mmCIF file with all atom_site columns, C-alpha atoms in Angstrom:
data_model
loop_
_atom_site.group_PDB
_atom_site.id
_atom_site.type_symbol
_atom_site.label_atom_id
_atom_site.label_alt_id
_atom_site.label_comp_id
_atom_site.label_asym_id
_atom_site.label_entity_id
_atom_site.label_seq_id
_atom_site.pdbx_PDB_ins_code
_atom_site.Cartn_x
_atom_site.Cartn_y
_atom_site.Cartn_z
_atom_site.occupancy
_atom_site.B_iso_or_equiv
_atom_site.pdbx_formal_charge
_atom_site.auth_seq_id
_atom_site.auth_comp_id
_atom_site.auth_asym_id
_atom_site.auth_atom_id
_atom_site.pdbx_PDB_model_num
ATOM 1   C CA . UNK R 1 1   ? -4.473  -16.572 6.227   1.00 95.00 ? 1   UNK R CA 1
ATOM 2   C CA . UNK R 1 2   ? -5.887  -14.588 3.123   1.00 97.00 ? 2   UNK R CA 1
ATOM 3   C CA . UNK R 1 3   ? -9.608  -15.307 2.266   1.00 97.00 ? 3   UNK R CA 1
ATOM 4   C CA . UNK R 1 4   ? -10.660 -14.475 -1.179  1.00 97.00 ? 4   UNK R CA 1
ATOM 5   C CA . UNK R 1 5   ? -14.020 -14.695 -2.738  1.00 95.00 ? 5   UNK R CA 1
ATOM 6   C CA . UNK R 1 6   ? -14.733 -16.203 -6.306  1.00 95.00 ? 6   UNK R CA 1
ATOM 7   C CA . UNK R 1 7   ? -15.466 -12.783 -7.893  1.00 95.00 ? 7   UNK R CA 1
ATOM 8   C CA . UNK R 1 8   ? -12.394 -11.020 -6.448  1.00 96.00 ? 8   UNK R CA 1
ATOM 9   C CA . UNK R 1 9   ? -10.472 -14.020 -7.932  1.00 96.00 ? 9   UNK R CA 1
ATOM 10  C CA . UNK R 1 10  ? -11.960 -13.374 -11.276 1.00 96.00 ? 10  UNK R CA 1
ATOM 11  C CA . UNK R 1 11  ? -11.285 -9.787  -11.166 1.00 97.00 ? 11  UNK R CA 1
ATOM 12  C CA . UNK R 1 12  ? -7.730  -9.894  -9.960  1.00 98.00 ? 12  UNK R CA 1
ATOM 13  C CA . UNK R 1 13  ? -6.908  -12.227 -12.947 1.00 97.00 ? 13  UNK R CA 1
ATOM 14  C CA . UNK R 1 14  ? -8.798  -10.411 -15.576 1.00 98.00 ? 14  UNK R CA 1
ATOM 15  C CA . UNK R 1 15  ? -6.894  -7.256  -14.400 1.00 98.00 ? 15  UNK R CA 1
ATOM 16  C CA . UNK R 1 16  ? -3.771  -8.914  -14.682 1.00 98.00 ? 16  UNK R CA 1
ATOM 17  C CA . UNK R 1 17  ? -4.519  -10.167 -18.220 1.00 97.00 ? 17  UNK R CA 1
ATOM 18  C CA . UNK R 1 18  ? -5.806  -6.868  -19.313 1.00 98.00 ? 18  UNK R CA 1
ATOM 19  C CA . UNK R 1 19  ? -2.192  -5.435  -18.397 1.00 98.00 ? 19  UNK R CA 1
ATOM 20  C CA . UNK R 1 20  ? -0.310  -7.753  -20.201 1.00 97.00 ? 20  UNK R CA 1
ATOM 21  C CA . UNK R 1 21  ? 2.812   -7.505  -21.260 1.00 96.00 ? 21  UNK R CA 1
ATOM 22  C CA . UNK R 1 22  ? 3.047   -5.128  -18.372 1.00 97.00 ? 22  UNK R CA 1
ATOM 23  C CA . UNK R 1 23  ? 2.964   -6.215  -14.606 1.00 96.00 ? 23  UNK R CA 1
ATOM 24  C CA . UNK R 1 24  ? -0.614  -5.420  -12.942 1.00 97.00 ? 24  UNK R CA 1
ATOM 25  C CA . UNK R 1 25  ? -1.347  -4.313  -9.535  1.00 97.00 ? 25  UNK R CA 1
ATOM 26  C CA . UNK R 1 26  ? -4.142  -3.475  -6.963  1.00 98.00 ? 26  UNK R CA 1
ATOM 27  C CA . UNK R 1 27  ? -5.305  -3.134  -3.373  1.00 98.00 ? 27  UNK R CA 1
ATOM 28  C CA . UNK R 1 28  ? -7.177  -5.653  -1.240  1.00 98.00 ? 28  UNK R CA 1
ATOM 29  C CA . UNK R 1 29  ? -9.839  -4.060  0.974   1.00 97.00 ? 29  UNK R CA 1
ATOM 30  C CA . UNK R 1 30  ? -11.079 -6.161  3.612   1.00 97.00 ? 30  UNK R CA 1
ATOM 31  C CA . UNK R 1 31  ? -10.565 -6.706  7.432   1.00 94.00 ? 31  UNK R CA 1
ATOM 32  C CA . UNK R 1 32  ? -7.433  -7.062  9.393   1.00 87.00 ? 32  UNK R CA 1
ATOM 33  C CA . UNK R 1 33  ? -8.033  -10.823 9.826   1.00 90.00 ? 33  UNK R CA 1
ATOM 34  C CA . UNK R 1 34  ? -7.300  -11.470 6.191   1.00 93.00 ? 34  UNK R CA 1
ATOM 35  C CA . UNK R 1 35  ? -10.827 -11.367 4.713   1.00 96.00 ? 35  UNK R CA 1
ATOM 36  C CA . UNK R 1 36  ? -10.885 -9.450  1.386   1.00 97.00 ? 36  UNK R CA 1
ATOM 37  C CA . UNK R 1 37  ? -14.082 -7.738  0.753   1.00 96.00 ? 37  UNK R CA 1
ATOM 38  C CA . UNK R 1 38  ? -13.248 -6.066  -2.598  1.00 96.00 ? 38  UNK R CA 1
ATOM 39  C CA . UNK R 1 39  ? -10.414 -5.756  -5.045  1.00 97.00 ? 39  UNK R CA 1
ATOM 40  C CA . UNK R 1 40  ? -9.295  -2.193  -6.384  1.00 98.00 ? 40  UNK R CA 1
ATOM 41  C CA . UNK R 1 41  ? -7.376  -2.420  -9.338  1.00 98.00 ? 41  UNK R CA 1
ATOM 42  C CA . UNK R 1 42  ? -4.795  0.133   -9.852  1.00 98.00 ? 42  UNK R CA 1
ATOM 43  C CA . UNK R 1 43  ? -2.968  1.449   -12.497 1.00 98.00 ? 43  UNK R CA 1
ATOM 44  C CA . UNK R 1 44  ? 0.914   0.680   -12.642 1.00 97.00 ? 44  UNK R CA 1
ATOM 45  C CA . UNK R 1 45  ? 2.569   3.768   -13.067 1.00 97.00 ? 45  UNK R CA 1
ATOM 46  C CA . UNK R 1 46  ? 5.928   1.896   -13.905 1.00 96.00 ? 46  UNK R CA 1
ATOM 47  C CA . UNK R 1 47  ? 4.193   0.621   -16.993 1.00 96.00 ? 47  UNK R CA 1
ATOM 48  C CA . UNK R 1 48  ? 6.710   -2.361  -17.026 1.00 95.00 ? 48  UNK R CA 1
ATOM 49  C CA . UNK R 1 49  ? 6.523   -5.833  -17.360 1.00 94.00 ? 49  UNK R CA 1
ATOM 50  C CA . UNK R 1 50  ? 9.148   -6.259  -14.136 1.00 93.00 ? 50  UNK R CA 1
ATOM 51  C CA . UNK R 1 51  ? 8.081   -3.759  -11.784 1.00 94.00 ? 51  UNK R CA 1
ATOM 52  C CA . UNK R 1 52  ? 5.042   -2.036  -10.377 1.00 95.00 ? 52  UNK R CA 1
ATOM 53  C CA . UNK R 1 53  ? 4.311   1.301   -8.477  1.00 96.00 ? 53  UNK R CA 1
ATOM 54  C CA . UNK R 1 54  ? 0.910   2.454   -7.274  1.00 97.00 ? 54  UNK R CA 1
ATOM 55  C CA . UNK R 1 55  ? 0.273   6.149   -7.303  1.00 96.00 ? 55  UNK R CA 1
ATOM 56  C CA . UNK R 1 56  ? 0.184   7.449   -3.783  1.00 95.00 ? 56  UNK R CA 1
ATOM 57  C CA . UNK R 1 57  ? -2.792  9.579   -4.763  1.00 95.00 ? 57  UNK R CA 1
ATOM 58  C CA . UNK R 1 58  ? -4.648  6.432   -5.771  1.00 96.00 ? 58  UNK R CA 1
ATOM 59  C CA . UNK R 1 59  ? -4.107  4.917   -2.439  1.00 96.00 ? 59  UNK R CA 1
ATOM 60  C CA . UNK R 1 60  ? -5.141  8.054   -0.585  1.00 95.00 ? 60  UNK R CA 1
ATOM 61  C CA . UNK R 1 61  ? -8.501  7.751   -2.311  1.00 95.00 ? 61  UNK R CA 1
ATOM 62  C CA . UNK R 1 62  ? -9.146  4.479   -1.693  1.00 96.00 ? 62  UNK R CA 1
ATOM 63  C CA . UNK R 1 63  ? -8.443  4.939   2.065   1.00 94.00 ? 63  UNK R CA 1
ATOM 64  C CA . UNK R 1 64  ? -10.524 8.343   1.930   1.00 93.00 ? 64  UNK R CA 1
ATOM 65  C CA . UNK R 1 65  ? -13.493 6.423   0.535   1.00 94.00 ? 65  UNK R CA 1
ATOM 66  C CA . UNK R 1 66  ? -13.150 3.523   2.946   1.00 93.00 ? 66  UNK R CA 1
ATOM 67  C CA . UNK R 1 67  ? -12.942 5.955   6.045   1.00 90.00 ? 67  UNK R CA 1
ATOM 68  C CA . UNK R 1 68  ? -16.025 7.693   4.802   1.00 91.00 ? 68  UNK R CA 1
ATOM 69  C CA . UNK R 1 69  ? -17.885 4.541   4.507   1.00 91.00 ? 69  UNK R CA 1
ATOM 70  C CA . UNK R 1 70  ? -17.537 3.813   8.058   1.00 85.00 ? 70  UNK R CA 1
ATOM 71  C CA . UNK R 1 71  ? -17.913 0.135   7.640   1.00 89.00 ? 71  UNK R CA 1
ATOM 72  C CA . UNK R 1 72  ? -14.624 -1.126  9.357   1.00 88.00 ? 72  UNK R CA 1
ATOM 73  C CA . UNK R 1 73  ? -12.968 -2.075  5.836   1.00 95.00 ? 73  UNK R CA 1
ATOM 74  C CA . UNK R 1 74  ? -9.421  -1.142  5.181   1.00 94.00 ? 74  UNK R CA 1
ATOM 75  C CA . UNK R 1 75  ? -6.500  -1.716  2.749   1.00 95.00 ? 75  UNK R CA 1
ATOM 76  C CA . UNK R 1 76  ? -4.972  -5.037  4.002   1.00 96.00 ? 76  UNK R CA 1
ATOM 77  C CA . UNK R 1 77  ? -2.798  -5.905  1.390   1.00 96.00 ? 77  UNK R CA 1
ATOM 78  C CA . UNK R 1 78  ? -1.798  -5.654  -2.453  1.00 97.00 ? 78  UNK R CA 1
ATOM 79  C CA . UNK R 1 79  ? -1.798  -7.550  -5.436  1.00 97.00 ? 79  UNK R CA 1
ATOM 80  C CA . UNK R 1 80  ? 0.294   -7.766  -8.272  1.00 96.00 ? 80  UNK R CA 1
ATOM 81  C CA . UNK R 1 81  ? 1.163   -10.234 -11.074 1.00 96.00 ? 81  UNK R CA 1
ATOM 82  C CA . UNK R 1 82  ? 4.419   -11.394 -12.460 1.00 94.00 ? 82  UNK R CA 1
ATOM 83  C CA . UNK R 1 83  ? 4.384   -12.181 -15.809 1.00 94.00 ? 83  UNK R CA 1
ATOM 84  C CA . UNK R 1 84  ? 7.195   -14.177 -16.449 1.00 92.00 ? 84  UNK R CA 1
ATOM 85  C CA . UNK R 1 85  ? 8.344   -15.688 -12.907 1.00 92.00 ? 85  UNK R CA 1
ATOM 86  C CA . UNK R 1 86  ? 6.733   -17.809 -10.419 1.00 92.00 ? 86  UNK R CA 1
ATOM 87  C CA . UNK R 1 87  ? 4.598   -16.070 -7.665  1.00 92.00 ? 87  UNK R CA 1
ATOM 88  C CA . UNK R 1 88  ? 7.255   -15.593 -5.320  1.00 94.00 ? 88  UNK R CA 1
ATOM 89  C CA . UNK R 1 89  ? 8.344   -12.381 -3.768  1.00 94.00 ? 89  UNK R CA 1
ATOM 90  C CA . UNK R 1 90  ? 11.261  -10.667 -5.555  1.00 91.00 ? 90  UNK R CA 1
ATOM 91  C CA . UNK R 1 91  ? 14.195  -8.864  -3.727  1.00 91.00 ? 91  UNK R CA 1
ATOM 92  C CA . UNK R 1 92  ? 12.641  -5.967  -4.755  1.00 89.00 ? 92  UNK R CA 1
ATOM 93  C CA . UNK R 1 93  ? 9.258   -7.036  -3.393  1.00 90.00 ? 93  UNK R CA 1
ATOM 94  C CA . UNK R 1 94  ? 10.662  -7.650  0.104   1.00 93.00 ? 94  UNK R CA 1
ATOM 95  C CA . UNK R 1 95  ? 12.824  -4.651  0.182   1.00 89.00 ? 95  UNK R CA 1
ATOM 96  C CA . UNK R 1 96  ? 9.580   -2.526  -0.719  1.00 88.00 ? 96  UNK R CA 1
ATOM 97  C CA . UNK R 1 97  ? 7.484   -4.076  1.753   1.00 90.00 ? 97  UNK R CA 1
ATOM 98  C CA . UNK R 1 98  ? 9.602   -2.543  4.771   1.00 85.00 ? 98  UNK R CA 1
ATOM 99  C CA . UNK R 1 99  ? 6.874   -0.567  6.154   1.00 88.00 ? 99  UNK R CA 1
ATOM 100 C CA . UNK R 1 100 ? 3.975   -2.835  5.407   1.00 92.00 ? 100 UNK R CA 1
ATOM 101 C CA . UNK R 1 101 ? 4.422   -5.689  7.756   1.00 90.00 ? 101 UNK R CA 1
ATOM 102 C CA . UNK R 1 102 ? 0.719   -5.811  8.618   1.00 91.00 ? 102 UNK R CA 1
ATOM 103 C CA . UNK R 1 103 ? -0.199  -6.272  5.063   1.00 95.00 ? 103 UNK R CA 1
ATOM 104 C CA . UNK R 1 104 ? -0.900  -9.364  2.790   1.00 96.00 ? 104 UNK R CA 1
ATOM 105 C CA . UNK R 1 105 ? 1.169   -9.578  -0.520  1.00 96.00 ? 105 UNK R CA 1
ATOM 106 C CA . UNK R 1 106 ? -0.764  -11.719 -3.047  1.00 97.00 ? 106 UNK R CA 1
ATOM 107 C CA . UNK R 1 107 ? 0.984   -12.504 -6.161  1.00 96.00 ? 107 UNK R CA 1
ATOM 108 C CA . UNK R 1 108 ? -0.584  -13.802 -9.153  1.00 97.00 ? 108 UNK R CA 1
ATOM 109 C CA . UNK R 1 109 ? 2.135   -15.553 -11.757 1.00 96.00 ? 109 UNK R CA 1
ATOM 110 C CA . UNK R 1 110 ? 0.795   -15.426 -15.267 1.00 96.00 ? 110 UNK R CA 1
ATOM 111 C CA . UNK R 1 111 ? 3.886   -17.526 -16.494 1.00 94.00 ? 111 UNK R CA 1
ATOM 112 C CA . UNK R 1 112 ? 1.723   -20.639 -17.170 1.00 93.00 ? 112 UNK R CA 1
ATOM 113 C CA . UNK R 1 113 ? -1.684  -20.807 -19.082 1.00 91.00 ? 113 UNK R CA 1
ATOM 114 C CA . UNK R 1 114 ? -3.136  -21.353 -15.669 1.00 94.00 ? 114 UNK R CA 1
ATOM 115 C CA . UNK R 1 115 ? -2.550  -18.494 -13.276 1.00 96.00 ? 115 UNK R CA 1
ATOM 116 C CA . UNK R 1 116 ? -1.234  -19.403 -9.951  1.00 96.00 ? 116 UNK R CA 1
ATOM 117 C CA . UNK R 1 117 ? -1.798  -17.331 -6.753  1.00 96.00 ? 117 UNK R CA 1
ATOM 118 C CA . UNK R 1 118 ? 0.409   -17.313 -3.682  1.00 97.00 ? 118 UNK R CA 1
ATOM 119 C CA . UNK R 1 119 ? 0.351   -15.191 -0.565  1.00 97.00 ? 119 UNK R CA 1
ATOM 120 C CA . UNK R 1 120 ? 2.739   -13.847 1.911   1.00 97.00 ? 120 UNK R CA 1
ATOM 121 C CA . UNK R 1 121 ? 3.300   -11.803 4.771   1.00 96.00 ? 121 UNK R CA 1
ATOM 122 C CA . UNK R 1 122 ? 6.735   -9.969  4.783   1.00 95.00 ? 122 UNK R CA 1
ATOM 123 C CA . UNK R 1 123 ? 8.410   -8.743  8.095   1.00 92.00 ? 123 UNK R CA 1
ATOM 124 C CA . UNK R 1 124 ? 11.878  -7.410  8.383   1.00 88.00 ? 124 UNK R CA 1
ATOM 125 C CA . UNK R 1 125 ? 12.814  -8.859  5.333   1.00 90.00 ? 125 UNK R CA 1
ATOM 126 C CA . UNK R 1 126 ? 11.618  -12.216 6.353   1.00 94.00 ? 126 UNK R CA 1
ATOM 127 C CA . UNK R 1 127 ? 8.875   -13.819 3.743   1.00 96.00 ? 127 UNK R CA 1
ATOM 128 C CA . UNK R 1 128 ? 6.304   -16.229 5.253   1.00 96.00 ? 128 UNK R CA 1
ATOM 129 C CA . UNK R 1 129 ? 3.728   -17.751 2.985   1.00 97.00 ? 129 UNK R CA 1
ATOM 130 C CA . UNK R 1 130 ? 0.156   -17.788 3.945   1.00 97.00 ? 130 UNK R CA 1
ATOM 131 C CA . UNK R 1 131 ? -2.587  -19.958 3.226   1.00 97.00 ? 131 UNK R CA 1
ATOM 132 C CA . UNK R 1 132 ? -5.168  -18.701 0.709   1.00 97.00 ? 132 UNK R CA 1
ATOM 133 C CA . UNK R 1 133 ? -8.881  -19.430 1.360   1.00 97.00 ? 133 UNK R CA 1
ATOM 134 C CA . UNK R 1 134 ? -10.986 -19.400 -2.155  1.00 94.00 ? 134 UNK R CA 1
ATOM 135 C CA . UNK R 1 135 ? -14.625 -18.973 -0.923  1.00 92.00 ? 135 UNK R CA 1
ATOM 136 C CA . UNK R 1 136 ? -16.671 -20.257 -3.620  1.00 84.00 ? 136 UNK R CA 1
ATOM 137 C CA . UNK R 1 137 ? -20.220 -18.793 -3.302  1.00 70.00 ? 137 UNK R CA 1
ATOM 138 C CA . UNK K 2 1   ? -1.325  26.935  13.623  1.00 72.00 ? 1   UNK K CA 1
ATOM 139 C CA . UNK K 2 2   ? -1.981  23.193  13.528  1.00 89.00 ? 2   UNK K CA 1
ATOM 140 C CA . UNK K 2 3   ? -2.851  21.273  10.407  1.00 94.00 ? 3   UNK K CA 1
ATOM 141 C CA . UNK K 2 4   ? -4.554  18.378  9.984   1.00 95.00 ? 4   UNK K CA 1
ATOM 142 C CA . UNK K 2 5   ? -2.336  15.164  8.838   1.00 97.00 ? 5   UNK K CA 1
ATOM 143 C CA . UNK K 2 6   ? -4.121  12.012  7.567   1.00 96.00 ? 6   UNK K CA 1
ATOM 144 C CA . UNK K 2 7   ? -2.335  8.602   8.593   1.00 96.00 ? 7   UNK K CA 1
ATOM 145 C CA . UNK K 2 8   ? -2.298  5.567   6.540   1.00 94.00 ? 8   UNK K CA 1
ATOM 146 C CA . UNK K 2 9   ? -3.953  2.164   7.945   1.00 90.00 ? 9   UNK K CA 1
ATOM 147 C CA . UNK K 2 10  ? -0.438  1.072   8.574   1.00 90.00 ? 10  UNK K CA 1
ATOM 148 C CA . UNK K 2 11  ? 0.522   3.882   10.642  1.00 93.00 ? 11  UNK K CA 1
ATOM 149 C CA . UNK K 2 12  ? -2.869  4.180   12.890  1.00 93.00 ? 12  UNK K CA 1
ATOM 150 C CA . UNK K 2 13  ? -1.671  1.360   15.562  1.00 92.00 ? 13  UNK K CA 1
ATOM 151 C CA . UNK K 2 14  ? 1.253   3.519   16.098  1.00 93.00 ? 14  UNK K CA 1
ATOM 152 C CA . UNK K 2 15  ? -1.230  6.321   16.878  1.00 94.00 ? 15  UNK K CA 1
ATOM 153 C CA . UNK K 2 16  ? -3.782  4.898   19.118  1.00 93.00 ? 16  UNK K CA 1
ATOM 154 C CA . UNK K 2 17  ? -6.100  4.036   16.092  1.00 92.00 ? 17  UNK K CA 1
ATOM 155 C CA . UNK K 2 18  ? -6.406  7.443   14.819  1.00 94.00 ? 18  UNK K CA 1
ATOM 156 C CA . UNK K 2 19  ? -6.836  8.356   11.277  1.00 92.00 ? 19  UNK K CA 1
ATOM 157 C CA . UNK K 2 20  ? -6.309  12.180  11.487  1.00 94.00 ? 20  UNK K CA 1
ATOM 158 C CA . UNK K 2 21  ? -3.820  13.829  13.867  1.00 96.00 ? 21  UNK K CA 1
ATOM 159 C CA . UNK K 2 22  ? -3.635  17.623  14.441  1.00 95.00 ? 22  UNK K CA 1
ATOM 160 C CA . UNK K 2 23  ? 0.165   18.589  14.243  1.00 96.00 ? 23  UNK K CA 1
ATOM 161 C CA . UNK K 2 24  ? 1.886   22.056  14.507  1.00 94.00 ? 24  UNK K CA 1
ATOM 162 C CA . UNK K 2 25  ? 4.666   23.282  11.918  1.00 95.00 ? 25  UNK K CA 1
ATOM 163 C CA . UNK K 2 26  ? 5.424   25.898  9.263   1.00 95.00 ? 26  UNK K CA 1
ATOM 164 C CA . UNK K 2 27  ? 6.922   23.348  7.029   1.00 96.00 ? 27  UNK K CA 1
ATOM 165 C CA . UNK K 2 28  ? 6.223   19.782  6.103   1.00 96.00 ? 28  UNK K CA 1
ATOM 166 C CA . UNK K 2 29  ? 9.169   18.653  7.956   1.00 96.00 ? 29  UNK K CA 1
ATOM 167 C CA . UNK K 2 30  ? 8.119   20.356  11.100  1.00 96.00 ? 30  UNK K CA 1
ATOM 168 C CA . UNK K 2 31  ? 4.685   18.783  10.727  1.00 96.00 ? 31  UNK K CA 1
ATOM 169 C CA . UNK K 2 32  ? 6.232   15.503  10.317  1.00 96.00 ? 32  UNK K CA 1
ATOM 170 C CA . UNK K 2 33  ? 8.444   15.839  13.589  1.00 96.00 ? 33  UNK K CA 1
ATOM 171 C CA . UNK K 2 34  ? 5.383   16.838  15.424  1.00 97.00 ? 34  UNK K CA 1
ATOM 172 C CA . UNK K 2 35  ? 3.847   13.837  14.629  1.00 97.00 ? 35  UNK K CA 1
ATOM 173 C CA . UNK K 2 36  ? 6.854   11.781  15.761  1.00 96.00 ? 36  UNK K CA 1
ATOM 174 C CA . UNK K 2 37  ? 7.021   13.674  18.807  1.00 97.00 ? 37  UNK K CA 1
ATOM 175 C CA . UNK K 2 38  ? 3.274   13.007  19.677  1.00 97.00 ? 38  UNK K CA 1
ATOM 176 C CA . UNK K 2 39  ? 3.384   9.309   18.319  1.00 97.00 ? 39  UNK K CA 1
ATOM 177 C CA . UNK K 2 40  ? 7.292   8.213   18.969  1.00 96.00 ? 40  UNK K CA 1
ATOM 178 C CA . UNK K 2 41  ? 6.156   4.619   17.342  1.00 94.00 ? 41  UNK K CA 1
ATOM 179 C CA . UNK K 2 42  ? 5.785   6.267   13.816  1.00 95.00 ? 42  UNK K CA 1
ATOM 180 C CA . UNK K 2 43  ? 9.399   7.380   13.964  1.00 94.00 ? 43  UNK K CA 1
ATOM 181 C CA . UNK K 2 44  ? 10.756  4.568   11.901  1.00 91.00 ? 44  UNK K CA 1
ATOM 182 C CA . UNK K 2 45  ? 8.098   4.656   9.350   1.00 92.00 ? 45  UNK K CA 1
ATOM 183 C CA . UNK K 2 46  ? 8.451   8.306   8.868   1.00 94.00 ? 46  UNK K CA 1
ATOM 184 C CA . UNK K 2 47  ? 11.889  9.359   8.869   1.00 92.00 ? 47  UNK K CA 1
ATOM 185 C CA . UNK K 2 48  ? 15.192  7.838   7.738   1.00 91.00 ? 48  UNK K CA 1
ATOM 186 C CA . UNK K 2 49  ? 18.417  7.677   9.968   1.00 89.00 ? 49  UNK K CA 1
ATOM 187 C CA . UNK K 2 50  ? 19.797  10.736  8.522   1.00 91.00 ? 50  UNK K CA 1
ATOM 188 C CA . UNK K 2 51  ? 16.496  12.881  9.197   1.00 87.00 ? 51  UNK K CA 1
ATOM 189 C CA . UNK K 2 52  ? 15.168  12.805  5.494   1.00 89.00 ? 52  UNK K CA 1
ATOM 190 C CA . UNK K 2 53  ? 11.701  11.403  4.816   1.00 91.00 ? 53  UNK K CA 1
ATOM 191 C CA . UNK K 2 54  ? 11.552  7.740   4.842   1.00 92.00 ? 54  UNK K CA 1
ATOM 192 C CA . UNK K 2 55  ? 11.910  6.772   1.098   1.00 89.00 ? 55  UNK K CA 1
ATOM 193 C CA . UNK K 2 56  ? 9.067   4.218   1.169   1.00 92.00 ? 56  UNK K CA 1
ATOM 194 C CA . UNK K 2 57  ? 6.663   7.120   2.673   1.00 94.00 ? 57  UNK K CA 1
ATOM 195 C CA . UNK K 2 58  ? 5.060   9.576   0.457   1.00 95.00 ? 58  UNK K CA 1
ATOM 196 C CA . UNK K 2 59  ? 3.654   12.781  1.857   1.00 96.00 ? 59  UNK K CA 1
ATOM 197 C CA . UNK K 2 60  ? 1.221   15.115  0.034   1.00 97.00 ? 60  UNK K CA 1
ATOM 198 C CA . UNK K 2 61  ? 0.394   18.613  0.628   1.00 96.00 ? 61  UNK K CA 1
ATOM 199 C CA . UNK K 2 62  ? -3.305  19.027  -0.468  1.00 92.00 ? 62  UNK K CA 1
ATOM 200 C CA . UNK K 2 63  ? -2.704  16.067  -2.717  1.00 89.00 ? 63  UNK K CA 1
ATOM 201 C CA . UNK K 2 64  ? 0.612   17.167  -4.142  1.00 93.00 ? 64  UNK K CA 1
ATOM 202 C CA . UNK K 2 65  ? 3.703   15.000  -3.593  1.00 95.00 ? 65  UNK K CA 1
ATOM 203 C CA . UNK K 2 66  ? 5.990   17.360  -1.261  1.00 95.00 ? 66  UNK K CA 1
ATOM 204 C CA . UNK K 2 67  ? 8.985   15.790  -3.164  1.00 92.00 ? 67  UNK K CA 1
ATOM 205 C CA . UNK K 2 68  ? 7.823   17.750  -6.121  1.00 93.00 ? 68  UNK K CA 1
ATOM 206 C CA . UNK K 2 69  ? 7.422   21.081  -3.958  1.00 94.00 ? 69  UNK K CA 1
ATOM 207 C CA . UNK K 2 70  ? 9.895   21.986  -1.627  1.00 92.00 ? 70  UNK K CA 1
ATOM 208 C CA . UNK K 2 71  ? 10.376  18.443  0.060   1.00 92.00 ? 71  UNK K CA 1
ATOM 209 C CA . UNK K 2 72  ? 10.561  18.962  4.110   1.00 94.00 ? 72  UNK K CA 1
ATOM 210 C CA . UNK K 2 73  ? 11.179  22.618  3.612   1.00 95.00 ? 73  UNK K CA 1
ATOM 211 C CA . UNK K 2 74  ? 7.535   22.856  1.817   1.00 96.00 ? 74  UNK K CA 1
ATOM 212 C CA . UNK K 2 75  ? 5.990   25.516  3.476   1.00 96.00 ? 75  UNK K CA 1
ATOM 213 C CA . UNK K 2 76  ? 2.528   24.594  5.061   1.00 96.00 ? 76  UNK K CA 1
ATOM 214 C CA . UNK K 2 77  ? -0.148  27.225  5.445   1.00 90.00 ? 77  UNK K CA 1
ATOM 215 C CA . UNK K 2 78  ? -3.300  27.231  7.617   1.00 84.00 ? 78  UNK K CA 1
ATOM 216 C CA . UNK K 2 79  ? -5.904  24.599  7.186   1.00 84.00 ? 79  UNK K CA 1
ATOM 217 C CA . UNK K 2 80  ? -3.888  22.586  4.579   1.00 90.00 ? 80  UNK K CA 1
ATOM 218 C CA . UNK K 2 81  ? -4.353  18.888  4.598   1.00 92.00 ? 81  UNK K CA 1
ATOM 219 C CA . UNK K 2 82  ? -1.139  16.925  4.585   1.00 97.00 ? 82  UNK K CA 1
ATOM 220 C CA . UNK K 2 83  ? -1.489  13.134  4.072   1.00 97.00 ? 83  UNK K CA 1
ATOM 221 C CA . UNK K 2 84  ? 1.059   10.448  4.666   1.00 96.00 ? 84  UNK K CA 1
ATOM 222 C CA . UNK K 2 85  ? 0.769   7.486   2.287   1.00 96.00 ? 85  UNK K CA 1
ATOM 223 C CA . UNK K 2 86  ? 3.090   4.210   1.860   1.00 94.00 ? 86  UNK K CA 1
ATOM 224 C CA . UNK K 2 87  ? 4.985   3.867   -1.162  1.00 93.00 ? 87  UNK K CA 1
ATOM 225 C CA . UNK K 2 88  ? 3.470   0.741   -2.703  1.00 95.00 ? 88  UNK K CA 1
ATOM 226 C CA . UNK K 2 89  ? 5.877   -0.939  -5.533  1.00 94.00 ? 89  UNK K CA 1
ATOM 227 C CA . UNK K 2 90  ? 7.949   -3.915  -6.391  1.00 91.00 ? 90  UNK K CA 1
ATOM 228 C CA . UNK K 2 91  ? 8.101   -6.400  -9.060  1.00 77.00 ? 91  UNK K CA 1
ATOM 229 C CA . UNK K 2 92  ? 10.566  -8.928  -10.150 1.00 72.00 ? 92  UNK K CA 1
ATOM 230 C CA . UNK K 2 93  ? 13.125  -5.761  -10.563 1.00 57.00 ? 93  UNK K CA 1
#
């Protein structure tokens, strides 16, 4: 399960809308149990409406900050938007997740006026949807 | 001389939970091989079957992507910091 707070959801949707017509992406910072404590918007280095990529140095910076803070938080997943398709992992998403079996893959579809979020675990090419709990406080 | 190698969170479970390990090697390739030797569970994450660097992994030498330096043959000097980072990408293709 992925547990999101209202503020993070607002930040993600805002980042997604800001990046249109390109896909937006960012890292989910939290605990291994799937509680997201912060959203770190990242630059989509592909600058594309169909693909995204995060510069490894940006990931490195986030992980260094988290290690230095010593509060036990880590990068637990990645959020990206689909600008013109539903919130389901594409073959590219599944292929590129090969080494990230422990991560949560949150996809926000901006295809319709209301943003739609769905979250997945992707392991050995198998996609399993997980529940999203939105903590409204 | 040993260099320090920073591991991403996704690899730490294969390295006893360590965020940083010490490895020996004169090149990036030797350093990566030494990490794999010490922590065999990292092998599938770091190396492709042909011995190249796994294409979904990026390795940085003092924050420079080694693919734009000399790849696995990039020389590593004393006190250098090597960082391993998962490549994070995707999209609707």
